[in-house]
Amino acid sequence: MLTHRCVFIVQFTLLLLVALVAAKTKLSGVQEDIADYKDFKKLLRTKNNVLALYVSSAKAAATELKVFREAAETIRGTGTMLYVDCSNQEKKKLCKKLKVAPEPFSLRHYKDGDFHKDYDRQLNVASMITFMRDPSGDLPWEEDPAGADVLHFNDAAAFSKHLRKDIRPMLVMFHVPWCGFCKRMKPDYSKAASELKAQGGYLLAAMNVERQENAPIRKLFNITGFPTLIYFENGKMRFTYEGENTKDALVAFMLNPNVKPTPKPKEPDWSADTTSEIVHLTTQGFEPALRDEKSVLVMFYAPWCGHCKRMKPEYEKAALEMKKSNVPGVLAALDATKEPSIGEKFKVKGYPTVKYFANGVYKFDVNVREASKIVDFMRDPKEPPPPPPPEKSWEEEADNTEVLFLNDETFSTTLKRKKHALVMFYAPWCGHCKNTKPEFTAAANALQDDPRVVFVAVDCTKYTALCGKYNVRGYPTILYFSYLKTKLEYNGGRTSKDFISYMNNPPSATEHSEL
């Protein structure tokens, strides 16, 4: 009897261990059950951001697999991590079909149903997470070998910790990935960091303040333009750097920050260029100059405007081409910061604004900025077709939907009363969100008679704090809540059937790990 009982206990323990291992595998964030090519293609159809790790064996690629699993824990909801062991008998055919021969591993990214590119970043958790958040983006500055001597702060916590512990003089460049001026400055900033590091005692640092987790820093230092460079000493902010963005100027400033830096050279006034073919207008001469011309294109600009600076050489080039080819008409320009009354009269709200005049009378706005297109337009000036009406927001379209649109104030109070809530955190510009919207809406309408169930949408461009609270880092992010106490990630398909099936058989905290 005792022997049978012992056998039973051993068997039960083994089954429990197997179940725990299986659950751990399932909850690790890595998908490992794809062995058939059809299943693989189905995965690519349903998941639009997939990073696949192929290995010759788990033992041979143990280090890479560990990094892969750790990264997967963070990016769940943003992307899918697929692991394929090509030494496995069932998965050999899949590797052969995909023409994958890992030695000992191969990392491939798939986007919107197709192969995108081989993973080309550093093999560490932070780099893999950054890549999965924006697979088509440029190489992050912190991963560029040329910028190895720049100290990069990933978040506000790391920045604050450094200020408490390190009192060395430090210049911090607060930047965003899309900023052209930031991109142009990075090489000089990186070289200055290397030179100062060799001398010892000085730091050049950087922080990407576009990330949601760095929003508090942006607000704390009132950062409204990019790049913004702030000098710190003894862990405290002293002042904003206003000097030139060159290596020598940065090094000279750090070696003696109390000397006022040489101000950036003032850009020459465009209207002072006597060699230009552009006619520069003023308030007094505006109407007389245009009255005598049959065809005039006027560029309203601001000297500090980056888009204007990029358009200027194209505009000049177009004027020369018109002169050379005898194209009728005049290209003119007006500094709207010097002549605000004319800008106001013609409702100029942004720069550059390009308007077409005939015989002194305004006709229409023109969206041309390249030399060839400007010349083509002046050869045959025609009014462009009217722009399409602006898209209605999802909430404005929601007259016939059961989706609830919640905000910072209504989110908690509403979800505390709901047993089953599926929440889609989205951005209006996000293509994947637009594709998911009708399916999510259809599911909400189908289950509208169940008082326990609610489908919720949150616009993360409006309610950034709410989305930050739930660690939303990609769109759409879909989470399941039960009375706001249970919070689980939704990793299913994105059709109405998938949503309905999930909410008809909601998960329990014992089946899934909470976020």
mmCIF file of N, CA, C and O in Angstrom, residues 265-354:
data_model
loop_
_atom_site.group_PDB
_atom_site.id
_atom_site.type_symbol
_atom_site.label_atom_id
_atom_site.label_comp_id
_atom_site.label_asym_id
_atom_site.label_seq_id
_atom_site.Cartn_x
_atom_site.Cartn_y
_atom_site.Cartn_z
ATOM 1 N N PRO A 265 27.189 81.808 -35.268
ATOM 2 C CA PRO A 265 27.209 82.874 -36.266
ATOM 3 C C PRO A 265 25.812 83.112 -36.841
ATOM 4 O O PRO A 265 25.081 82.169 -37.127
ATOM 5 N N LYS A 266 25.482 84.364 -37.007
ATOM 6 C CA LYS A 266 24.171 84.716 -37.532
ATOM 7 C C LYS A 266 24.113 84.404 -39.018
ATOM 8 O O LYS A 266 25.034 84.725 -39.769
ATOM 9 N N GLU A 267 23.050 83.741 -39.406
ATOM 10 C CA GLU A 267 22.917 83.389 -40.820
ATOM 11 C C GLU A 267 22.679 84.653 -41.651
ATOM 12 O O GLU A 267 21.953 85.553 -41.229
ATOM 13 N N PRO A 268 23.313 84.740 -42.837
ATOM 14 C CA PRO A 268 23.115 85.930 -43.682
ATOM 15 C C PRO A 268 21.656 86.047 -44.116
ATOM 16 O O PRO A 268 20.958 85.050 -44.310
ATOM 17 N N ASP A 269 21.224 87.272 -44.232
ATOM 18 C CA ASP A 269 19.854 87.550 -44.663
ATOM 19 C C ASP A 269 19.718 87.136 -46.122
ATOM 20 O O ASP A 269 20.476 87.572 -46.993
ATOM 21 N N TRP A 270 18.719 86.289 -46.399
ATOM 22 C CA TRP A 270 18.508 85.784 -47.762
ATOM 23 C C TRP A 270 18.278 86.940 -48.736
ATOM 24 O O TRP A 270 18.788 86.941 -49.849
ATOM 25 N N SER A 271 17.549 87.957 -48.284
ATOM 26 C CA SER A 271 17.215 89.069 -49.176
ATOM 27 C C SER A 271 18.435 89.922 -49.527
ATOM 28 O O SER A 271 18.389 90.728 -50.462
ATOM 29 N N ALA A 272 19.540 89.739 -48.767
ATOM 30 C CA ALA A 272 20.751 90.520 -49.040
ATOM 31 C C ALA A 272 21.605 89.905 -50.142
ATOM 32 O O ALA A 272 22.617 90.488 -50.546
ATOM 33 N N ASP A 273 21.227 88.732 -50.616
ATOM 34 C CA ASP A 273 22.001 88.046 -51.659
ATOM 35 C C ASP A 273 21.736 88.702 -53.018
ATOM 36 O O ASP A 273 20.686 88.514 -53.629
ATOM 37 N N THR A 274 22.711 89.466 -53.490
ATOM 38 C CA THR A 274 22.541 90.214 -54.748
ATOM 39 C C THR A 274 22.632 89.324 -55.982
ATOM 40 O O THR A 274 22.261 89.743 -57.080
ATOM 41 N N THR A 275 23.127 88.103 -55.821
ATOM 42 C CA THR A 275 23.259 87.196 -56.972
ATOM 43 C C THR A 275 22.011 86.358 -57.185
ATOM 44 O O THR A 275 21.912 85.607 -58.152
ATOM 45 N N SER A 276 21.061 86.458 -56.270
ATOM 46 C CA SER A 276 19.864 85.612 -56.322
ATOM 47 C C SER A 276 18.899 86.061 -57.412
ATOM 48 O O SER A 276 18.753 87.251 -57.701
ATOM 49 N N GLU A 277 18.236 85.081 -58.038
ATOM 50 C CA GLU A 277 17.198 85.352 -59.031
ATOM 51 C C GLU A 277 15.824 85.493 -58.377
ATOM 52 O O GLU A 277 14.826 85.735 -59.042
ATOM 53 N N ILE A 278 15.771 85.306 -57.057
ATOM 54 C CA ILE A 278 14.511 85.414 -56.323
ATOM 55 C C ILE A 278 14.201 86.879 -56.053
ATOM 56 O O ILE A 278 15.082 87.650 -55.649
ATOM 57 N N VAL A 279 12.958 87.288 -56.262
ATOM 58 C CA VAL A 279 12.518 88.646 -55.950
ATOM 59 C C VAL A 279 12.051 88.665 -54.494
ATOM 60 O O VAL A 279 11.113 87.949 -54.124
ATOM 61 N N HIS A 280 12.737 89.473 -53.662
ATOM 62 C CA HIS A 280 12.380 89.539 -52.238
ATOM 63 C C HIS A 280 11.429 90.702 -52.002
ATOM 64 O O HIS A 280 11.720 91.854 -52.341
ATOM 65 N N LEU A 281 10.285 90.385 -51.414
ATOM 66 C CA LEU A 281 9.196 91.342 -51.253
ATOM 67 C C LEU A 281 9.169 91.949 -49.850
ATOM 68 O O LEU A 281 9.643 91.341 -48.887
ATOM 69 N N THR A 282 8.582 93.116 -49.747
ATOM 70 C CA THR A 282 8.345 93.777 -48.460
ATOM 71 C C THR A 282 6.880 94.213 -48.421
ATOM 72 O O THR A 282 6.156 94.129 -49.419
ATOM 73 N N THR A 283 6.453 94.690 -47.278
ATOM 74 C CA THR A 283 5.061 95.124 -47.141
ATOM 75 C C THR A 283 4.733 96.238 -48.128
ATOM 76 O O THR A 283 3.693 96.230 -48.798
ATOM 77 N N GLN A 284 5.662 97.225 -48.223
ATOM 78 C CA GLN A 284 5.414 98.361 -49.113
ATOM 79 C C GLN A 284 5.374 97.954 -50.581
ATOM 80 O O GLN A 284 4.536 98.405 -51.349
ATOM 81 N N GLY A 285 6.301 97.086 -50.979
ATOM 82 C CA GLY A 285 6.404 96.755 -52.391
ATOM 83 C C GLY A 285 5.620 95.543 -52.824
ATOM 84 O O GLY A 285 5.657 95.157 -53.998
ATOM 85 N N PHE A 286 4.893 94.920 -51.899
ATOM 86 C CA PHE A 286 4.228 93.655 -52.202
ATOM 87 C C PHE A 286 3.211 93.803 -53.342
ATOM 88 O O PHE A 286 3.311 93.150 -54.373
ATOM 89 N N GLU A 287 2.226 94.664 -53.151
ATOM 90 C CA GLU A 287 1.152 94.786 -54.152
ATOM 91 C C GLU A 287 1.652 95.363 -55.482
ATOM 92 O O GLU A 287 1.308 94.840 -56.548
ATOM 93 N N PRO A 288 2.486 96.444 -55.475
ATOM 94 C CA PRO A 288 2.982 96.967 -56.757
ATOM 95 C C PRO A 288 3.793 95.942 -57.546
ATOM 96 O O PRO A 288 3.669 95.864 -58.776
ATOM 97 N N ALA A 289 4.607 95.142 -56.832
ATOM 98 C CA ALA A 289 5.442 94.160 -57.524
ATOM 99 C C ALA A 289 4.599 93.077 -58.176
ATOM 100 O O ALA A 289 4.895 92.627 -59.294
ATOM 101 N N LEU A 290 3.544 92.651 -57.514
ATOM 102 C CA LEU A 290 2.727 91.560 -58.047
ATOM 103 C C LEU A 290 1.725 92.041 -59.094
ATOM 104 O O LEU A 290 1.340 91.283 -59.994
ATOM 105 N N ARG A 291 1.331 93.302 -58.976
ATOM 106 C CA ARG A 291 0.295 93.817 -59.879
ATOM 107 C C ARG A 291 0.737 93.760 -61.344
ATOM 108 O O ARG A 291 -0.066 93.517 -62.239
ATOM 109 N N ASP A 292 2.027 93.973 -61.583
ATOM 110 C CA ASP A 292 2.531 94.041 -62.958
ATOM 111 C C ASP A 292 2.980 92.694 -63.517
ATOM 112 O O ASP A 292 3.489 92.631 -64.637
ATOM 113 N N GLU A 293 2.819 91.630 -62.717
ATOM 114 C CA GLU A 293 3.283 90.309 -63.162
ATOM 115 C C GLU A 293 2.096 89.381 -63.391
ATOM 116 O O GLU A 293 1.191 89.285 -62.565
ATOM 117 N N LYS A 294 2.107 88.687 -64.529
ATOM 118 C CA LYS A 294 1.011 87.764 -64.853
ATOM 119 C C LYS A 294 1.040 86.508 -63.988
ATOM 120 O O LYS A 294 -0.008 85.919 -63.703
ATOM 121 N N SER A 295 2.240 86.068 -63.608
ATOM 122 C CA SER A 295 2.362 84.777 -62.926
ATOM 123 C C SER A 295 3.486 84.852 -61.876
ATOM 124 O O SER A 295 4.654 85.009 -62.223
ATOM 125 N N VAL A 296 3.106 84.755 -60.580
ATOM 126 C CA VAL A 296 4.092 84.872 -59.496
ATOM 127 C C VAL A 296 3.838 83.796 -58.443
ATOM 128 O O VAL A 296 2.693 83.577 -58.028
ATOM 129 N N LEU A 297 4.914 83.143 -58.048
ATOM 130 C CA LEU A 297 4.862 82.192 -56.932
ATOM 131 C C LEU A 297 5.574 82.850 -55.759
ATOM 132 O O LEU A 297 6.719 83.310 -55.894
ATOM 133 N N VAL A 298 4.917 82.923 -54.606
ATOM 134 C CA VAL A 298 5.502 83.583 -53.430
ATOM 135 C C VAL A 298 5.709 82.557 -52.321
ATOM 136 O O VAL A 298 4.765 81.861 -51.924
ATOM 137 N N MET A 299 6.943 82.513 -51.845
ATOM 138 C CA MET A 299 7.288 81.630 -50.728
ATOM 139 C C MET A 299 7.341 82.472 -49.449
ATOM 140 O O MET A 299 8.194 83.341 -49.290
ATOM 141 N N PHE A 300 6.393 82.228 -48.542
ATOM 142 C CA PHE A 300 6.391 82.881 -47.235
ATOM 143 C C PHE A 300 7.247 82.013 -46.299
ATOM 144 O O PHE A 300 6.957 80.829 -46.129
ATOM 145 N N TYR A 301 8.266 82.620 -45.696
ATOM 146 C CA TYR A 301 9.208 81.816 -44.905
ATOM 147 C C TYR A 301 9.585 82.516 -43.606
ATOM 148 O O TYR A 301 9.271 83.698 -43.378
ATOM 149 N N ALA A 302 10.255 81.766 -42.722
ATOM 150 C CA ALA A 302 10.860 82.298 -41.494
ATOM 151 C C ALA A 302 12.332 81.902 -41.514
ATOM 152 O O ALA A 302 12.659 80.750 -41.857
ATOM 153 N N PRO A 303 13.247 82.790 -41.148
ATOM 154 C CA PRO A 303 14.683 82.491 -41.230
ATOM 155 C C PRO A 303 15.103 81.269 -40.426
ATOM 156 O O PRO A 303 16.038 80.564 -40.793
ATOM 157 N N TRP A 304 14.396 81.001 -39.303
ATOM 158 C CA TRP A 304 14.790 79.900 -38.425
ATOM 159 C C TRP A 304 14.168 78.557 -38.839
ATOM 160 O O TRP A 304 14.501 77.511 -38.292
ATOM 161 N N CYS A 305 13.283 78.580 -39.816
ATOM 162 C CA CYS A 305 12.517 77.373 -40.188
ATOM 163 C C CYS A 305 13.385 76.378 -40.957
ATOM 164 O O CYS A 305 13.925 76.699 -42.023
ATOM 165 N N GLY A 306 13.515 75.164 -40.422
ATOM 166 C CA GLY A 306 14.336 74.133 -41.053
ATOM 167 C C GLY A 306 13.835 73.734 -42.430
ATOM 168 O O GLY A 306 14.623 73.553 -43.366
ATOM 169 N N HIS A 307 12.500 73.583 -42.579
ATOM 170 C CA HIS A 307 11.933 73.211 -43.879
ATOM 171 C C HIS A 307 12.186 74.316 -44.913
ATOM 172 O O HIS A 307 12.404 74.042 -46.091
ATOM 173 N N CYS A 308 12.156 75.578 -44.452
ATOM 174 C CA CYS A 308 12.440 76.701 -45.359
ATOM 175 C C CYS A 308 13.893 76.646 -45.833
ATOM 176 O O CYS A 308 14.183 76.874 -47.017
ATOM 177 N N LYS A 309 14.791 76.351 -44.904
ATOM 178 C CA LYS A 309 16.219 76.277 -45.255
ATOM 179 C C LYS A 309 16.461 75.194 -46.294
ATOM 180 O O LYS A 309 17.301 75.348 -47.181
ATOM 181 N N ARG A 310 15.739 74.088 -46.162
ATOM 182 C CA ARG A 310 15.907 73.006 -47.136
ATOM 183 C C ARG A 310 15.296 73.374 -48.487
ATOM 184 O O ARG A 310 15.758 72.921 -49.534
ATOM 185 N N MET A 311 14.247 74.193 -48.469
ATOM 186 C CA MET A 311 13.585 74.562 -49.720
ATOM 187 C C MET A 311 14.353 75.663 -50.463
ATOM 188 O O MET A 311 14.285 75.746 -51.700
ATOM 189 N N LYS A 312 15.068 76.532 -49.739
ATOM 190 C CA LYS A 312 15.741 77.678 -50.352
ATOM 191 C C LYS A 312 16.611 77.304 -51.556
ATOM 192 O O LYS A 312 16.458 77.883 -52.642
ATOM 193 N N PRO A 313 17.546 76.344 -51.421
ATOM 194 C CA PRO A 313 18.374 76.012 -52.593
ATOM 195 C C PRO A 313 17.564 75.462 -53.762
ATOM 196 O O PRO A 313 17.911 75.688 -54.930
ATOM 197 N N GLU A 314 16.466 74.754 -53.475
ATOM 198 C CA GLU A 314 15.604 74.238 -54.538
ATOM 199 C C GLU A 314 14.889 75.394 -55.247
ATOM 200 O O GLU A 314 14.730 75.397 -56.479
ATOM 201 N N TYR A 315 14.482 76.368 -54.468
ATOM 202 C CA TYR A 315 13.784 77.542 -55.012
ATOM 203 C C TYR A 315 14.738 78.351 -55.895
ATOM 204 O O TYR A 315 14.370 78.802 -56.985
ATOM 205 N N GLU A 316 15.977 78.516 -55.399
ATOM 206 C CA GLU A 316 16.999 79.232 -56.179
ATOM 207 C C GLU A 316 17.307 78.489 -57.492
ATOM 208 O O GLU A 316 17.415 79.088 -58.563
ATOM 209 N N LYS A 317 17.444 77.177 -57.379
ATOM 210 C CA LYS A 317 17.728 76.346 -58.548
ATOM 211 C C LYS A 317 16.600 76.453 -59.578
ATOM 212 O O LYS A 317 16.845 76.548 -60.796
ATOM 213 N N ALA A 318 15.361 76.473 -59.094
ATOM 214 C CA ALA A 318 14.202 76.586 -59.989
ATOM 215 C C ALA A 318 14.202 77.933 -60.705
ATOM 216 O O ALA A 318 13.893 78.017 -61.906
ATOM 217 N N ALA A 319 14.560 79.002 -59.983
ATOM 218 C CA ALA A 319 14.587 80.334 -60.591
ATOM 219 C C ALA A 319 15.624 80.400 -61.709
ATOM 220 O O ALA A 319 15.371 80.985 -62.779
ATOM 221 N N LEU A 320 16.779 79.784 -61.492
ATOM 222 C CA LEU A 320 17.826 79.760 -62.525
ATOM 223 C C LEU A 320 17.376 78.956 -63.744
ATOM 224 O O LEU A 320 17.618 79.344 -64.889
ATOM 225 N N GLU A 321 16.710 77.837 -63.489
ATOM 226 C CA GLU A 321 16.225 76.987 -64.582
ATOM 227 C C GLU A 321 15.147 77.714 -65.388
ATOM 228 O O GLU A 321 15.114 77.622 -66.623
ATOM 229 N N MET A 322 14.276 78.460 -64.704
ATOM 230 C CA MET A 322 13.241 79.224 -65.404
ATOM 231 C C MET A 322 13.867 80.292 -66.301
ATOM 232 O O MET A 322 13.426 80.497 -67.439
ATOM 233 N N LYS A 323 14.905 80.939 -65.812
ATOM 234 C CA LYS A 323 15.597 81.962 -66.597
ATOM 235 C C LYS A 323 16.275 81.348 -67.817
ATOM 236 O O LYS A 323 16.188 81.875 -68.935
ATOM 237 N N LYS A 324 16.947 80.208 -67.578
ATOM 238 C CA LYS A 324 17.676 79.518 -68.643
ATOM 239 C C LYS A 324 16.731 79.005 -69.724
ATOM 240 O O LYS A 324 17.030 79.065 -70.926
ATOM 241 N N SER A 325 15.573 78.480 -69.318
ATOM 242 C CA SER A 325 14.638 77.851 -70.261
ATOM 243 C C SER A 325 13.522 78.786 -70.712
ATOM 244 O O SER A 325 12.578 78.338 -71.372
ATOM 245 N N ASN A 326 13.600 80.059 -70.331
ATOM 246 C CA ASN A 326 12.582 81.052 -70.710
ATOM 247 C C ASN A 326 11.173 80.669 -70.256
ATOM 248 O O ASN A 326 10.186 80.839 -70.996
ATOM 249 N N VAL A 327 11.081 80.106 -69.079
ATOM 250 C CA VAL A 327 9.767 79.783 -68.509
ATOM 251 C C VAL A 327 9.170 81.075 -67.960
ATOM 252 O O VAL A 327 9.810 81.764 -67.146
ATOM 253 N N PRO A 328 7.980 81.459 -68.360
ATOM 254 C CA PRO A 328 7.395 82.729 -67.894
ATOM 255 C C PRO A 328 7.060 82.688 -66.398
ATOM 256 O O PRO A 328 6.770 81.633 -65.838
ATOM 257 N N GLY A 329 7.120 83.878 -65.781
ATOM 258 C CA GLY A 329 6.740 83.968 -64.383
ATOM 259 C C GLY A 329 7.891 84.383 -63.488
ATOM 260 O O GLY A 329 9.046 84.452 -63.910
ATOM 261 N N VAL A 330 7.550 84.656 -62.224
ATOM 262 C CA VAL A 330 8.519 85.148 -61.236
ATOM 263 C C VAL A 330 8.430 84.299 -59.970
ATOM 264 O O VAL A 330 7.327 83.945 -59.533
ATOM 265 N N LEU A 331 9.582 83.991 -59.404
ATOM 266 C CA LEU A 331 9.619 83.365 -58.080
ATOM 267 C C LEU A 331 9.988 84.440 -57.075
ATOM 268 O O LEU A 331 11.025 85.115 -57.204
ATOM 269 N N ALA A 332 9.142 84.623 -56.065
ATOM 270 C CA ALA A 332 9.342 85.665 -55.057
ATOM 271 C C ALA A 332 9.346 85.038 -53.668
ATOM 272 O O ALA A 332 8.913 83.894 -53.475
ATOM 273 N N ALA A 333 9.862 85.799 -52.696
ATOM 274 C CA ALA A 333 9.905 85.313 -51.317
ATOM 275 C C ALA A 333 9.636 86.466 -50.374
ATOM 276 O O ALA A 333 9.958 87.623 -50.673
ATOM 277 N N LEU A 334 9.043 86.141 -49.218
ATOM 278 C CA LEU A 334 8.771 87.164 -48.216
ATOM 279 C C LEU A 334 9.038 86.598 -46.833
ATOM 280 O O LEU A 334 8.524 85.527 -46.479
ATOM 281 N N ASP A 335 9.878 87.318 -46.053
ATOM 282 C CA ASP A 335 10.161 86.933 -44.671
ATOM 283 C C ASP A 335 8.959 87.342 -43.823
ATOM 284 O O ASP A 335 8.777 88.514 -43.489
ATOM 285 N N ALA A 336 8.132 86.367 -43.473
ATOM 286 C CA ALA A 336 6.882 86.663 -42.762
ATOM 287 C C ALA A 336 7.119 87.093 -41.323
ATOM 288 O O ALA A 336 6.207 87.631 -40.684
ATOM 289 N N THR A 337 8.345 86.879 -40.794
ATOM 290 C CA THR A 337 8.636 87.354 -39.438
ATOM 291 C C THR A 337 8.957 88.858 -39.453
ATOM 292 O O THR A 337 8.798 89.541 -38.456
ATOM 293 N N LYS A 338 9.414 89.358 -40.596
ATOM 294 C CA LYS A 338 9.692 90.792 -40.742
ATOM 295 C C LYS A 338 8.459 91.544 -41.239
ATOM 296 O O LYS A 338 8.282 92.730 -40.960
ATOM 297 N N GLU A 339 7.645 90.865 -42.017
ATOM 298 C CA GLU A 339 6.455 91.489 -42.621
ATOM 299 C C GLU A 339 5.194 90.755 -42.155
ATOM 300 O O GLU A 339 4.482 90.134 -42.949
ATOM 301 N N PRO A 340 4.911 90.799 -40.840
ATOM 302 C CA PRO A 340 3.785 89.993 -40.309
ATOM 303 C C PRO A 340 2.427 90.394 -40.856
ATOM 304 O O PRO A 340 1.526 89.561 -40.950
ATOM 305 N N SER A 341 2.248 91.676 -41.239
ATOM 306 C CA SER A 341 0.923 92.118 -41.712
ATOM 307 C C SER A 341 0.541 91.411 -43.003
ATOM 308 O O SER A 341 -0.636 91.052 -43.208
ATOM 309 N N ILE A 342 1.525 91.172 -43.890
ATOM 310 C CA ILE A 342 1.230 90.466 -45.144
ATOM 311 C C ILE A 342 0.929 88.993 -44.853
ATOM 312 O O ILE A 342 0.009 88.405 -45.443
ATOM 313 N N GLY A 343 1.698 88.414 -43.952
ATOM 314 C CA GLY A 343 1.448 87.023 -43.567
ATOM 315 C C GLY A 343 0.056 86.840 -43.002
ATOM 316 O O GLY A 343 -0.655 85.880 -43.333
ATOM 317 N N GLU A 344 -0.365 87.783 -42.150
ATOM 318 C CA GLU A 344 -1.702 87.714 -41.553
ATOM 319 C C GLU A 344 -2.785 87.905 -42.615
ATOM 320 O O GLU A 344 -3.829 87.233 -42.586
ATOM 321 N N LYS A 345 -2.540 88.824 -43.526
ATOM 322 C CA LYS A 345 -3.527 89.104 -44.568
ATOM 323 C C LYS A 345 -3.836 87.868 -45.398
ATOM 324 O O LYS A 345 -4.996 87.612 -45.752
ATOM 325 N N PHE A 346 -2.774 87.082 -45.686
ATOM 326 C CA PHE A 346 -2.966 85.892 -46.523
ATOM 327 C C PHE A 346 -3.028 84.604 -45.700
ATOM 328 O O PHE A 346 -2.855 83.506 -46.223
ATOM 329 N N LYS A 347 -3.276 84.763 -44.390
ATOM 330 C CA LYS A 347 -3.532 83.632 -43.479
ATOM 331 C C LYS A 347 -2.412 82.590 -43.507
ATOM 332 O O LYS A 347 -2.659 81.389 -43.623
ATOM 333 N N VAL A 348 -1.190 83.076 -43.428
ATOM 334 C CA VAL A 348 -0.018 82.183 -43.371
ATOM 335 C C VAL A 348 0.126 81.693 -41.937
ATOM 336 O O VAL A 348 0.344 82.484 -41.017
ATOM 337 N N LYS A 349 0.018 80.377 -41.738
ATOM 338 C CA LYS A 349 0.066 79.806 -40.388
ATOM 339 C C LYS A 349 1.263 78.891 -40.167
ATOM 340 O O LYS A 349 1.519 78.446 -39.049
ATOM 341 N N GLY A 350 1.974 78.570 -41.238
ATOM 342 C CA GLY A 350 3.143 77.695 -41.103
ATOM 343 C C GLY A 350 4.145 78.019 -42.194
ATOM 344 O O GLY A 350 3.827 78.724 -43.167
ATOM 345 N N TYR A 351 5.349 77.507 -42.018
ATOM 346 C CA TYR A 351 6.427 77.825 -42.969
ATOM 347 C C TYR A 351 7.087 76.556 -43.503
ATOM 348 O O TYR A 351 7.247 75.599 -42.747
ATOM 349 N N PRO A 352 7.483 76.568 -44.785
ATOM 350 C CA PRO A 352 7.126 77.580 -45.782
ATOM 351 C C PRO A 352 5.689 77.387 -46.266
ATOM 352 O O PRO A 352 5.196 76.275 -46.315
ATOM 353 N N THR A 353 5.055 78.504 -46.603
ATOM 354 C CA THR A 353 3.749 78.476 -47.276
ATOM 355 C C THR A 353 3.958 79.072 -48.669
ATOM 356 O O THR A 353 4.549 80.150 -48.798
ATOM 357 N N VAL A 354 3.503 78.377 -49.699
ATOM 358 C CA VAL A 354 3.714 78.822 -51.077
ATOM 359 C C VAL A 354 2.361 79.153 -51.706
ATOM 360 O O VAL A 354 1.461 78.311 -51.722
#
